[in-house]
């Protein structure tokens, strides 16, 4: 059976990390998080410098894990299409699934009250405006959408499947 690469896509406060923990516990899948790499490299998740270094390391771990047959959850905002495509093209053979988290700006900001590390409201707003929707031509096998504002989950599959 092919390992699974599950990329979570959404702005801060859209519930990605909480969902990742639930999936990880239920299916025993390793979580790879840009926040944990920042903490490892710089001692704190809040340090937002040298993103290229963070993602270089995160991508290397993901690729090596998949090569070893391990499924992974890739937890970061992942809102940039070019960066997603670049990573997908470098992955070994695996099932490629993205889960898009849709939440209103108000709900994301409200969730900040329950987080240890708070992302400034203007950053969330900026990321919502620059969010690039994932498409199958990027290389996905599956695209799932979770809309927390209406509590709906929608699954999309390639037409050929």
CSV table of C-alpha atoms in Angstrom, one decimal:
chain,number,residue,atom,x,y,z
A,1,UNK,CA,0.0,0.0,0.0
A,2,UNK,CA,1.3,3.5,-0.9
A,3,UNK,CA,2.1,5.9,1.9
A,4,UNK,CA,-0.2,8.9,2.2
A,5,UNK,CA,0.9,12.5,2.0
A,6,UNK,CA,-1.8,14.7,3.6
A,7,UNK,CA,-1.2,18.5,3.2
A,8,UNK,CA,-3.4,20.8,5.3
A,9,UNK,CA,-4.2,24.1,3.7
A,10,UNK,CA,-5.6,27.1,5.5
A,11,UNK,CA,-4.9,30.3,7.2
A,12,UNK,CA,-3.9,30.5,10.9
A,13,UNK,CA,-6.8,29.8,13.2
A,14,UNK,CA,-8.6,27.6,10.6
A,15,UNK,CA,-8.2,24.5,12.8
A,16,UNK,CA,-5.5,22.7,10.9
A,17,UNK,CA,-3.3,21.6,13.8
A,18,UNK,CA,-6.3,20.5,15.9
A,19,UNK,CA,-7.5,18.4,13.0
A,20,UNK,CA,-4.0,17.0,12.4
A,21,UNK,CA,-3.8,15.8,16.0
A,22,UNK,CA,-7.1,14.0,15.6
A,23,UNK,CA,-6.1,12.3,12.3
A,24,UNK,CA,-2.6,11.4,13.8
A,25,UNK,CA,-4.1,9.8,16.8
A,26,UNK,CA,-6.8,7.9,14.9
A,27,UNK,CA,-4.6,6.6,12.1
A,28,UNK,CA,-1.2,6.7,13.7
A,29,UNK,CA,0.2,9.1,11.1
A,30,UNK,CA,3.2,11.3,11.8
A,31,UNK,CA,2.6,15.1,11.9
A,32,UNK,CA,5.2,17.3,10.2
A,33,UNK,CA,4.7,20.9,11.2
A,34,UNK,CA,6.5,24.1,10.2
A,35,UNK,CA,5.9,25.4,13.8
A,36,UNK,CA,7.8,22.4,15.3
A,37,UNK,CA,10.7,22.9,12.8
A,38,UNK,CA,10.8,26.6,13.8
A,39,UNK,CA,11.0,25.6,17.5
A,40,UNK,CA,13.7,23.0,16.7
A,41,UNK,CA,15.8,25.5,14.7
A,42,UNK,CA,15.3,28.7,16.6
A,43,UNK,CA,13.9,27.7,20.0
A,44,UNK,CA,10.5,29.2,19.4
A,45,UNK,CA,7.5,28.8,17.0
A,46,UNK,CA,7.1,32.5,17.0
A,47,UNK,CA,10.4,33.2,15.2
A,48,UNK,CA,9.4,33.7,11.6
A,49,UNK,CA,12.8,34.2,10.0
A,50,UNK,CA,14.4,32.2,7.2
A,51,UNK,CA,11.3,30.4,6.0
A,52,UNK,CA,13.3,28.8,3.2
A,53,UNK,CA,15.4,27.0,5.8
A,54,UNK,CA,12.3,25.9,7.8
A,55,UNK,CA,10.6,24.5,4.7
A,56,UNK,CA,13.8,23.0,3.2
A,57,UNK,CA,14.1,20.9,6.4
A,58,UNK,CA,10.3,20.1,6.5
A,59,UNK,CA,10.2,19.0,2.9
A,60,UNK,CA,13.3,16.8,3.4
A,61,UNK,CA,11.7,15.1,6.3
A,62,UNK,CA,8.5,14.6,4.4
A,63,UNK,CA,10.3,13.1,1.4
A,64,UNK,CA,12.4,10.7,3.5
A,65,UNK,CA,9.4,9.6,5.6
A,66,UNK,CA,7.5,8.8,2.4
A,67,UNK,CA,10.4,6.9,0.9
A,68,UNK,CA,10.5,4.8,4.1
A,69,UNK,CA,6.8,4.0,3.6
A,70,UNK,CA,5.5,6.3,6.3
A,71,UNK,CA,2.4,8.4,5.8
A,72,UNK,CA,2.7,12.0,6.9
A,73,UNK,CA,0.5,15.0,7.7
A,74,UNK,CA,2.1,18.2,6.4
A,75,UNK,CA,0.8,21.0,8.7
A,76,UNK,CA,1.5,24.5,7.6
A,77,UNK,CA,-0.6,27.2,5.9
A,78,UNK,CA,0.4,26.0,2.4
A,79,UNK,CA,-1.5,28.8,0.7
A,80,UNK,CA,0.9,29.3,-2.2
A,81,UNK,CA,0.3,27.2,-5.3
A,82,UNK,CA,3.8,27.4,-6.7
A,83,UNK,CA,5.3,26.1,-3.5
A,84,UNK,CA,2.7,23.3,-3.3
A,85,UNK,CA,3.5,22.2,-6.9
A,86,UNK,CA,7.2,22.3,-6.3
A,87,UNK,CA,6.9,20.0,-3.3
A,88,UNK,CA,4.4,17.6,-4.9
A,89,UNK,CA,6.8,17.2,-7.9
A,90,UNK,CA,9.6,16.2,-5.6
A,91,UNK,CA,7.6,13.5,-3.6
A,92,UNK,CA,8.2,9.8,-4.1
A,93,UNK,CA,5.2,7.6,-5.2
A,94,UNK,CA,2.5,8.2,-2.7
A,95,UNK,CA,-1.2,9.1,-2.4
A,96,UNK,CA,-1.4,12.9,-2.5
A,97,UNK,CA,-4.3,14.4,-0.6
A,98,UNK,CA,-5.0,18.0,0.4
A,99,UNK,CA,-7.5,19.1,3.0
A,100,UNK,CA,-8.6,22.7,2.6
A,101,UNK,CA,-9.8,24.4,5.8
A,102,UNK,CA,-12.3,27.2,5.2
A,103,UNK,CA,-13.2,29.5,8.1
A,104,UNK,CA,-14.3,33.1,8.1
A,105,UNK,CA,-11.9,35.8,9.3
A,106,UNK,CA,-14.1,36.3,12.3
A,107,UNK,CA,-13.9,32.7,13.3
A,108,UNK,CA,-10.1,32.5,12.8
A,109,UNK,CA,-9.6,35.6,14.9
A,110,UNK,CA,-12.0,34.3,17.6
A,111,UNK,CA,-9.9,31.0,17.8
A,112,UNK,CA,-6.8,33.1,18.5
A,113,UNK,CA,-8.2,33.6,22.1
A,114,UNK,CA,-7.6,29.8,22.7
A,115,UNK,CA,-4.1,29.6,21.3
A,116,UNK,CA,-0.8,29.9,23.1
A,117,UNK,CA,0.8,31.6,20.0
A,118,UNK,CA,-1.4,34.3,18.6
A,119,UNK,CA,-1.1,35.4,15.0
A,120,UNK,CA,-1.8,39.1,14.5
A,121,UNK,CA,-5.2,39.8,12.9
A,122,UNK,CA,-3.7,41.7,10.0
A,123,UNK,CA,-1.5,38.6,9.1
A,124,UNK,CA,-4.6,36.4,9.0
A,125,UNK,CA,-6.4,38.9,6.8
A,126,UNK,CA,-3.4,39.2,4.5
A,127,UNK,CA,-3.2,35.4,4.1
A,128,UNK,CA,-6.9,35.1,3.4
A,129,UNK,CA,-6.4,37.7,0.6
A,130,UNK,CA,-3.4,35.8,-0.9
A,131,UNK,CA,-4.9,32.3,-0.5
A,132,UNK,CA,-4.5,30.3,-3.7
A,133,UNK,CA,-7.1,27.5,-4.1
A,134,UNK,CA,-5.7,24.1,-4.8
A,135,UNK,CA,-6.5,22.4,-8.1
A,136,UNK,CA,-6.1,18.8,-9.3
A,137,UNK,CA,-3.6,19.9,-11.9
A,138,UNK,CA,-1.1,20.6,-9.1
A,139,UNK,CA,-0.9,16.9,-8.7
A,140,UNK,CA,-3.5,15.9,-6.1
A,141,UNK,CA,-5.2,12.6,-6.0
A,142,UNK,CA,-7.9,13.9,-3.6
A,143,UNK,CA,-9.0,17.3,-2.4
A,144,UNK,CA,-11.2,17.5,0.7
A,145,UNK,CA,-12.8,20.8,1.9
A,146,UNK,CA,-13.8,21.4,5.5
A,147,UNK,CA,-16.0,24.5,5.9
A,148,UNK,CA,-16.2,25.1,9.6
A,149,UNK,CA,-18.6,28.1,9.2
A,150,UNK,CA,-21.3,25.7,7.9
A,151,UNK,CA,-19.9,22.5,9.4
A,152,UNK,CA,-19.8,20.8,6.0
A,153,UNK,CA,-17.2,18.4,4.7
A,154,UNK,CA,-17.0,17.9,0.9
A,155,UNK,CA,-14.8,15.4,-0.9
A,156,UNK,CA,-13.6,15.9,-4.4
A,157,UNK,CA,-12.0,13.2,-6.5
A,158,UNK,CA,-10.3,13.2,-9.9
A,159,UNK,CA,-12.8,12.3,-12.6
A,160,UNK,CA,-10.7,9.4,-13.7
A,161,UNK,CA,-11.0,7.7,-10.3
